């Protein structure tokens, strides 16, 4: 009798179904959204103007959009959801939602940016649900994704194109082997994103430490200059200090070259 320890559970079926939703129609919808703002024919000229403003990308992402030789010649079908989010956020001029890019939007905010954010957050949530997804959580996540897809369909003026696909996948039979592929691809993307975040954090800490060291050197120099000034003042005889304090700098500029020079009169 075959062991049931590796049989697909309802929780794993739920997480695989959401993974399939995010990796297929949701990613395709974001590709259409990028085409809506930047036609592929204009992509290279746009990316050249803003490449210095892009956040850290993986080597594969950089190589894709800025190849060492030639230019990007695709139509966005080769871009994953992670890269699409970065480009939509940083290149397309889409106004940030009310909580700002990278944050959870208000439930009442149905802006384009808010719905893009919801798809990103759903992907992260899906990636962290390693043990599967309960029916209650699945219904909530699916409802949020579907609502975002409906809103983005309206923004793209394409009728119910992706909403219909979402509804189809909701009731479609699941192939464990096929859907495990979607799950693995999603986890791979999340891992790459997390690695970039770690690299950026490490670089930021190194920069902060360097800044602290520079500030320490500057402060030491200031302290040394202040100490030297106090020493010079102590070495100037009182009668000279009195003369210097009563002199008008604009009419009688005085420059003390050596502290052991004694002026006989003012």
mmCIF file of N, CA, C and O in Angstrom, residues 131-187:
data_model
loop_
_atom_site.group_PDB
_atom_site.id
_atom_site.type_symbol
_atom_site.label_atom_id
_atom_site.label_comp_id
_atom_site.label_asym_id
_atom_site.label_seq_id
_atom_site.Cartn_x
_atom_site.Cartn_y
_atom_site.Cartn_z
ATOM 1 N N UNK A 131 4.112 25.905 5.154
ATOM 2 C CA UNK A 131 3.363 24.716 5.536
ATOM 3 C C UNK A 131 2.020 24.607 4.861
ATOM 4 O O UNK A 131 1.208 23.752 5.228
ATOM 5 N N UNK A 132 1.770 25.462 3.897
ATOM 6 C CA UNK A 132 0.473 25.458 3.242
ATOM 7 C C UNK A 132 -0.352 26.652 3.675
ATOM 8 O O UNK A 132 0.112 27.535 4.392
ATOM 9 N N UNK A 133 -1.600 26.680 3.260
ATOM 10 C CA UNK A 133 -2.484 27.807 3.553
ATOM 11 C C UNK A 133 -3.858 27.270 3.935
ATOM 12 O O UNK A 133 -4.460 26.493 3.193
ATOM 13 N N UNK A 134 -4.323 27.697 5.092
ATOM 14 C CA UNK A 134 -5.631 27.236 5.561
ATOM 15 C C UNK A 134 -6.734 27.731 4.632
ATOM 16 O O UNK A 134 -6.541 28.680 3.859
ATOM 17 N N UNK A 135 -7.892 27.110 4.735
ATOM 18 C CA UNK A 135 -9.009 27.516 3.884
ATOM 19 C C UNK A 135 -9.426 28.957 4.147
ATOM 20 O O UNK A 135 -9.740 29.705 3.213
ATOM 21 N N UNK A 136 -9.423 29.355 5.417
ATOM 22 C CA UNK A 136 -9.822 30.722 5.753
ATOM 23 C C UNK A 136 -8.844 31.735 5.169
ATOM 24 O O UNK A 136 -9.251 32.755 4.586
ATOM 25 N N UNK A 137 -7.543 31.456 5.324
ATOM 26 C CA UNK A 137 -6.534 32.370 4.776
ATOM 27 C C UNK A 137 -6.593 32.373 3.254
ATOM 28 O O UNK A 137 -6.457 33.426 2.618
ATOM 29 N N UNK A 138 -6.806 31.206 2.677
ATOM 30 C CA UNK A 138 -6.889 31.102 1.220
ATOM 31 C C UNK A 138 -8.023 31.966 0.671
ATOM 32 O O UNK A 138 -7.845 32.703 -0.304
ATOM 33 N N UNK A 139 -9.176 31.898 1.299
ATOM 34 C CA UNK A 139 -10.326 32.687 0.835
ATOM 35 C C UNK A 139 -10.039 34.183 0.928
ATOM 36 O O UNK A 139 -10.402 34.952 0.033
ATOM 37 N N UNK A 140 -9.373 34.591 2.008
ATOM 38 C CA UNK A 140 -9.056 36.009 2.176
ATOM 39 C C UNK A 140 -8.056 36.478 1.119
ATOM 40 O O UNK A 140 -8.255 37.515 0.471
ATOM 41 N N UNK A 141 -6.973 35.714 0.951
ATOM 42 C CA UNK A 141 -5.939 36.086 -0.017
ATOM 43 C C UNK A 141 -6.506 36.090 -1.432
ATOM 44 O O UNK A 141 -6.258 37.013 -2.220
ATOM 45 N N UNK A 142 -7.278 35.068 -1.749
ATOM 46 C CA UNK A 142 -7.846 34.982 -3.100
ATOM 47 C C UNK A 142 -8.773 36.160 -3.373
ATOM 48 O O UNK A 142 -8.751 36.749 -4.455
ATOM 49 N N UNK A 143 -9.580 36.510 -2.393
ATOM 50 C CA UNK A 143 -10.507 37.631 -2.551
ATOM 51 C C UNK A 143 -9.757 38.939 -2.789
ATOM 52 O O UNK A 143 -10.150 39.746 -3.646
ATOM 53 N N UNK A 144 -8.661 39.152 -2.053
ATOM 54 C CA UNK A 144 -7.874 40.375 -2.213
ATOM 55 C C UNK A 144 -7.213 40.430 -3.586
ATOM 56 O O UNK A 144 -7.190 41.483 -4.238
ATOM 57 N N UNK A 145 -6.669 39.294 -4.023
ATOM 58 C CA UNK A 145 -6.027 39.260 -5.336
ATOM 59 C C UNK A 145 -7.056 39.497 -6.436
ATOM 60 O O UNK A 145 -6.828 40.277 -7.372
ATOM 61 N N UNK A 146 -8.184 38.835 -6.329
ATOM 62 C CA UNK A 146 -9.219 38.976 -7.359
ATOM 63 C C UNK A 146 -9.699 40.428 -7.471
ATOM 64 O O UNK A 146 -9.857 40.958 -8.576
ATOM 65 N N UNK A 147 -9.907 41.077 -6.330
ATOM 66 C CA UNK A 147 -10.356 42.475 -6.347
ATOM 67 C C UNK A 147 -9.311 43.375 -7.001
ATOM 68 O O UNK A 147 -9.649 44.294 -7.758
ATOM 69 N N UNK A 148 -8.029 43.107 -6.717
ATOM 70 C CA UNK A 148 -6.957 43.894 -7.334
ATOM 71 C C UNK A 148 -6.934 43.679 -8.843
ATOM 72 O O UNK A 148 -6.758 44.628 -9.622
ATOM 73 N N UNK A 149 -7.113 42.438 -9.266
ATOM 74 C CA UNK A 149 -7.117 42.118 -10.698
ATOM 75 C C UNK A 149 -8.287 42.808 -11.401
ATOM 76 O O UNK A 149 -8.134 43.346 -12.509
ATOM 77 N N UNK A 150 -9.447 42.811 -10.770
ATOM 78 C CA UNK A 150 -10.617 43.477 -11.354
ATOM 79 C C UNK A 150 -10.336 44.968 -11.552
ATOM 80 O O UNK A 150 -10.634 45.544 -12.607
ATOM 81 N N UNK A 151 -9.749 45.599 -10.537
ATOM 82 C CA UNK A 151 -9.439 47.031 -10.634
ATOM 83 C C UNK A 151 -8.416 47.311 -11.729
ATOM 84 O O UNK A 151 -8.531 48.300 -12.465
ATOM 85 N N UNK A 152 -7.409 46.465 -11.840
ATOM 86 C CA UNK A 152 -6.377 46.678 -12.855
ATOM 87 C C UNK A 152 -6.920 46.411 -14.260
ATOM 88 O O UNK A 152 -6.492 47.055 -15.226
ATOM 89 N N UNK A 153 -7.850 45.469 -14.387
ATOM 90 C CA UNK A 153 -8.526 45.275 -15.677
ATOM 91 C C UNK A 153 -9.213 46.568 -16.114
ATOM 92 O O UNK A 153 -9.152 46.966 -17.285
ATOM 93 N N UNK A 154 -9.863 47.222 -15.157
ATOM 94 C CA UNK A 154 -10.550 48.480 -15.472
ATOM 95 C C UNK A 154 -9.546 49.557 -15.880
ATOM 96 O O UNK A 154 -9.794 50.323 -16.822
ATOM 97 N N UNK A 155 -8.429 49.624 -15.156
ATOM 98 C CA UNK A 155 -7.413 50.631 -15.480
ATOM 99 C C UNK A 155 -6.836 50.408 -16.871
ATOM 100 O O UNK A 155 -6.512 51.367 -17.585
ATOM 101 N N UNK A 156 -6.717 49.139 -17.261
ATOM 102 C CA UNK A 156 -6.176 48.801 -18.581
ATOM 103 C C UNK A 156 -7.229 48.892 -19.686
ATOM 104 O O UNK A 156 -6.888 48.790 -20.870
ATOM 105 N N UNK A 157 -8.485 49.031 -19.281
ATOM 106 C CA UNK A 157 -9.602 49.115 -20.236
ATOM 107 C C UNK A 157 -9.659 47.870 -21.129
ATOM 108 O O UNK A 157 -9.762 47.964 -22.361
ATOM 109 N N UNK A 158 -9.580 46.703 -20.492
ATOM 110 C CA UNK A 158 -9.567 45.442 -21.248
ATOM 111 C C UNK A 158 -10.719 44.536 -20.825
ATOM 112 O O UNK A 158 -10.641 43.308 -20.948
ATOM 113 N N UNK A 159 -11.772 45.131 -20.325
ATOM 114 C CA UNK A 159 -12.923 44.332 -19.924
ATOM 115 C C UNK A 159 -12.625 43.463 -18.720
ATOM 116 O O UNK A 159 -12.051 43.926 -17.734
ATOM 117 N N UNK A 160 -12.978 42.174 -18.800
ATOM 118 C CA UNK A 160 -12.752 41.232 -17.695
ATOM 119 C C UNK A 160 -11.685 40.199 -18.043
ATOM 120 O O UNK A 160 -11.746 39.049 -17.596
ATOM 121 N N UNK A 161 -10.711 40.609 -18.830
ATOM 122 C CA UNK A 161 -9.731 39.670 -19.365
ATOM 123 C C UNK A 161 -9.089 38.804 -18.284
ATOM 124 O O UNK A 161 -9.133 37.568 -18.351
ATOM 125 N N UNK A 162 -8.483 39.415 -17.292
ATOM 126 C CA UNK A 162 -7.769 38.636 -16.282
ATOM 127 C C UNK A 162 -8.677 38.179 -15.151
ATOM 128 O O UNK A 162 -8.394 37.175 -14.495
ATOM 129 N N UNK A 163 -9.766 38.868 -14.925
ATOM 130 C CA UNK A 163 -10.735 38.404 -13.931
ATOM 131 C C UNK A 163 -11.269 37.026 -14.320
ATOM 132 O O UNK A 163 -11.432 36.140 -13.463
ATOM 133 N N UNK A 164 -11.525 36.830 -15.596
ATOM 134 C CA UNK A 164 -12.039 35.544 -16.061
ATOM 135 C C UNK A 164 -11.024 34.428 -15.841
ATOM 136 O O UNK A 164 -11.388 33.301 -15.486
ATOM 137 N N UNK A 165 -9.742 34.737 -16.021
ATOM 138 C CA UNK A 165 -8.705 33.730 -15.797
ATOM 139 C C UNK A 165 -8.611 33.387 -14.311
ATOM 140 O O UNK A 165 -8.439 32.222 -13.936
ATOM 141 N N UNK A 166 -8.724 34.412 -13.466
ATOM 142 C CA UNK A 166 -8.704 34.183 -12.015
ATOM 143 C C UNK A 166 -9.834 33.236 -11.618
ATOM 144 O O UNK A 166 -9.630 32.281 -10.853
ATOM 145 N N UNK A 167 -11.014 33.480 -12.132
ATOM 146 C CA UNK A 167 -12.167 32.644 -11.796
ATOM 147 C C UNK A 167 -12.002 31.226 -12.343
ATOM 148 O O UNK A 167 -12.448 30.250 -11.716
ATOM 149 N N UNK A 168 -11.355 31.101 -13.490
ATOM 150 C CA UNK A 168 -11.117 29.767 -14.056
ATOM 151 C C UNK A 168 -10.160 28.969 -13.171
ATOM 152 O O UNK A 168 -10.413 27.800 -12.854
ATOM 153 N N UNK A 169 -9.059 29.593 -12.770
ATOM 154 C CA UNK A 169 -8.068 28.894 -11.942
ATOM 155 C C UNK A 169 -8.660 28.525 -10.584
ATOM 156 O O UNK A 169 -8.309 27.494 -10.001
ATOM 157 N N UNK A 170 -9.581 29.341 -10.104
ATOM 158 C CA UNK A 170 -10.193 29.070 -8.793
ATOM 159 C C UNK A 170 -10.875 27.711 -8.766
ATOM 160 O O UNK A 170 -10.882 27.030 -7.724
ATOM 161 N N UNK A 171 -11.426 27.286 -9.886
ATOM 162 C CA UNK A 171 -12.181 26.035 -9.922
ATOM 163 C C UNK A 171 -11.521 24.959 -10.778
ATOM 164 O O UNK A 171 -12.081 23.873 -10.940
ATOM 165 N N UNK A 172 -10.361 25.250 -11.323
ATOM 166 C CA UNK A 172 -9.684 24.289 -12.185
ATOM 167 C C UNK A 172 -9.087 23.161 -11.347
ATOM 168 O O UNK A 172 -8.730 23.342 -10.177
ATOM 169 N N UNK A 173 -8.982 21.989 -11.952
ATOM 170 C CA UNK A 173 -8.338 20.875 -11.261
ATOM 171 C C UNK A 173 -6.851 21.173 -11.112
ATOM 172 O O UNK A 173 -6.252 21.868 -11.942
ATOM 173 N N UNK A 174 -6.261 20.637 -10.063
ATOM 174 C CA UNK A 174 -4.863 20.921 -9.766
ATOM 175 C C UNK A 174 -3.999 19.716 -10.100
ATOM 176 O O UNK A 174 -4.306 18.583 -9.712
ATOM 177 N N UNK A 175 -2.920 19.983 -10.826
ATOM 178 C CA UNK A 175 -1.917 18.970 -11.132
ATOM 179 C C UNK A 175 -0.745 19.198 -10.178
ATOM 180 O O UNK A 175 -0.034 20.197 -10.305
ATOM 181 N N UNK A 176 -0.519 18.310 -9.218
ATOM 182 C CA UNK A 176 0.530 18.541 -8.212
ATOM 183 C C UNK A 176 1.902 18.824 -8.806
ATOM 184 O O UNK A 176 2.627 19.699 -8.333
ATOM 185 N N UNK A 177 2.264 18.095 -9.866
ATOM 186 C CA UNK A 177 3.585 18.290 -10.467
ATOM 187 C C UNK A 177 3.696 19.657 -11.125
ATOM 188 O O UNK A 177 4.665 20.395 -10.924
ATOM 189 N N UNK A 178 2.680 20.010 -11.897
ATOM 190 C CA UNK A 178 2.688 21.306 -12.583
ATOM 191 C C UNK A 178 2.654 22.456 -11.588
ATOM 192 O O UNK A 178 3.409 23.425 -11.703
ATOM 193 N N UNK A 179 1.794 22.352 -10.606
ATOM 194 C CA UNK A 179 1.620 23.468 -9.682
ATOM 195 C C UNK A 179 2.774 23.581 -8.695
ATOM 196 O O UNK A 179 3.021 24.656 -8.154
ATOM 197 N N UNK A 180 3.482 22.493 -8.463
ATOM 198 C CA UNK A 180 4.695 22.576 -7.653
ATOM 199 C C UNK A 180 5.741 23.427 -8.364
ATOM 200 O O UNK A 180 6.523 24.137 -7.734
ATOM 201 N N UNK A 181 5.716 23.388 -9.687
ATOM 202 C CA UNK A 181 6.635 24.214 -10.473
ATOM 203 C C UNK A 181 6.374 25.697 -10.209
ATOM 204 O O UNK A 181 7.318 26.475 -10.014
ATOM 205 N N UNK A 182 5.116 26.107 -10.200
ATOM 206 C CA UNK A 182 4.785 27.503 -9.915
ATOM 207 C C UNK A 182 5.263 27.892 -8.519
ATOM 208 O O UNK A 182 5.801 28.975 -8.306
ATOM 209 N N UNK A 183 5.052 26.994 -7.584
ATOM 210 C CA UNK A 183 5.458 27.250 -6.204
ATOM 211 C C UNK A 183 6.974 27.426 -6.110
ATOM 212 O O UNK A 183 7.476 28.345 -5.467
ATOM 213 N N UNK A 184 7.716 26.558 -6.776
ATOM 214 C CA UNK A 184 9.182 26.636 -6.737
ATOM 215 C C UNK A 184 9.681 27.927 -7.375
ATOM 216 O O UNK A 184 10.624 28.557 -6.873
ATOM 217 N N UNK A 185 9.078 28.321 -8.481
ATOM 218 C CA UNK A 185 9.489 29.551 -9.150
ATOM 219 C C UNK A 185 9.209 30.770 -8.283
ATOM 220 O O UNK A 185 10.023 31.696 -8.204
ATOM 221 N N UNK A 186 8.078 30.764 -7.612
ATOM 222 C CA UNK A 186 7.740 31.883 -6.738
ATOM 223 C C UNK A 186 8.730 31.976 -5.577
ATOM 224 O O UNK A 186 9.210 33.058 -5.232
ATOM 225 N N UNK A 187 9.046 30.837 -4.971
ATOM 226 C CA UNK A 187 10.001 30.832 -3.858
ATOM 227 C C UNK A 187 11.385 31.277 -4.314
ATOM 228 O O UNK A 187 12.101 31.967 -3.581
#
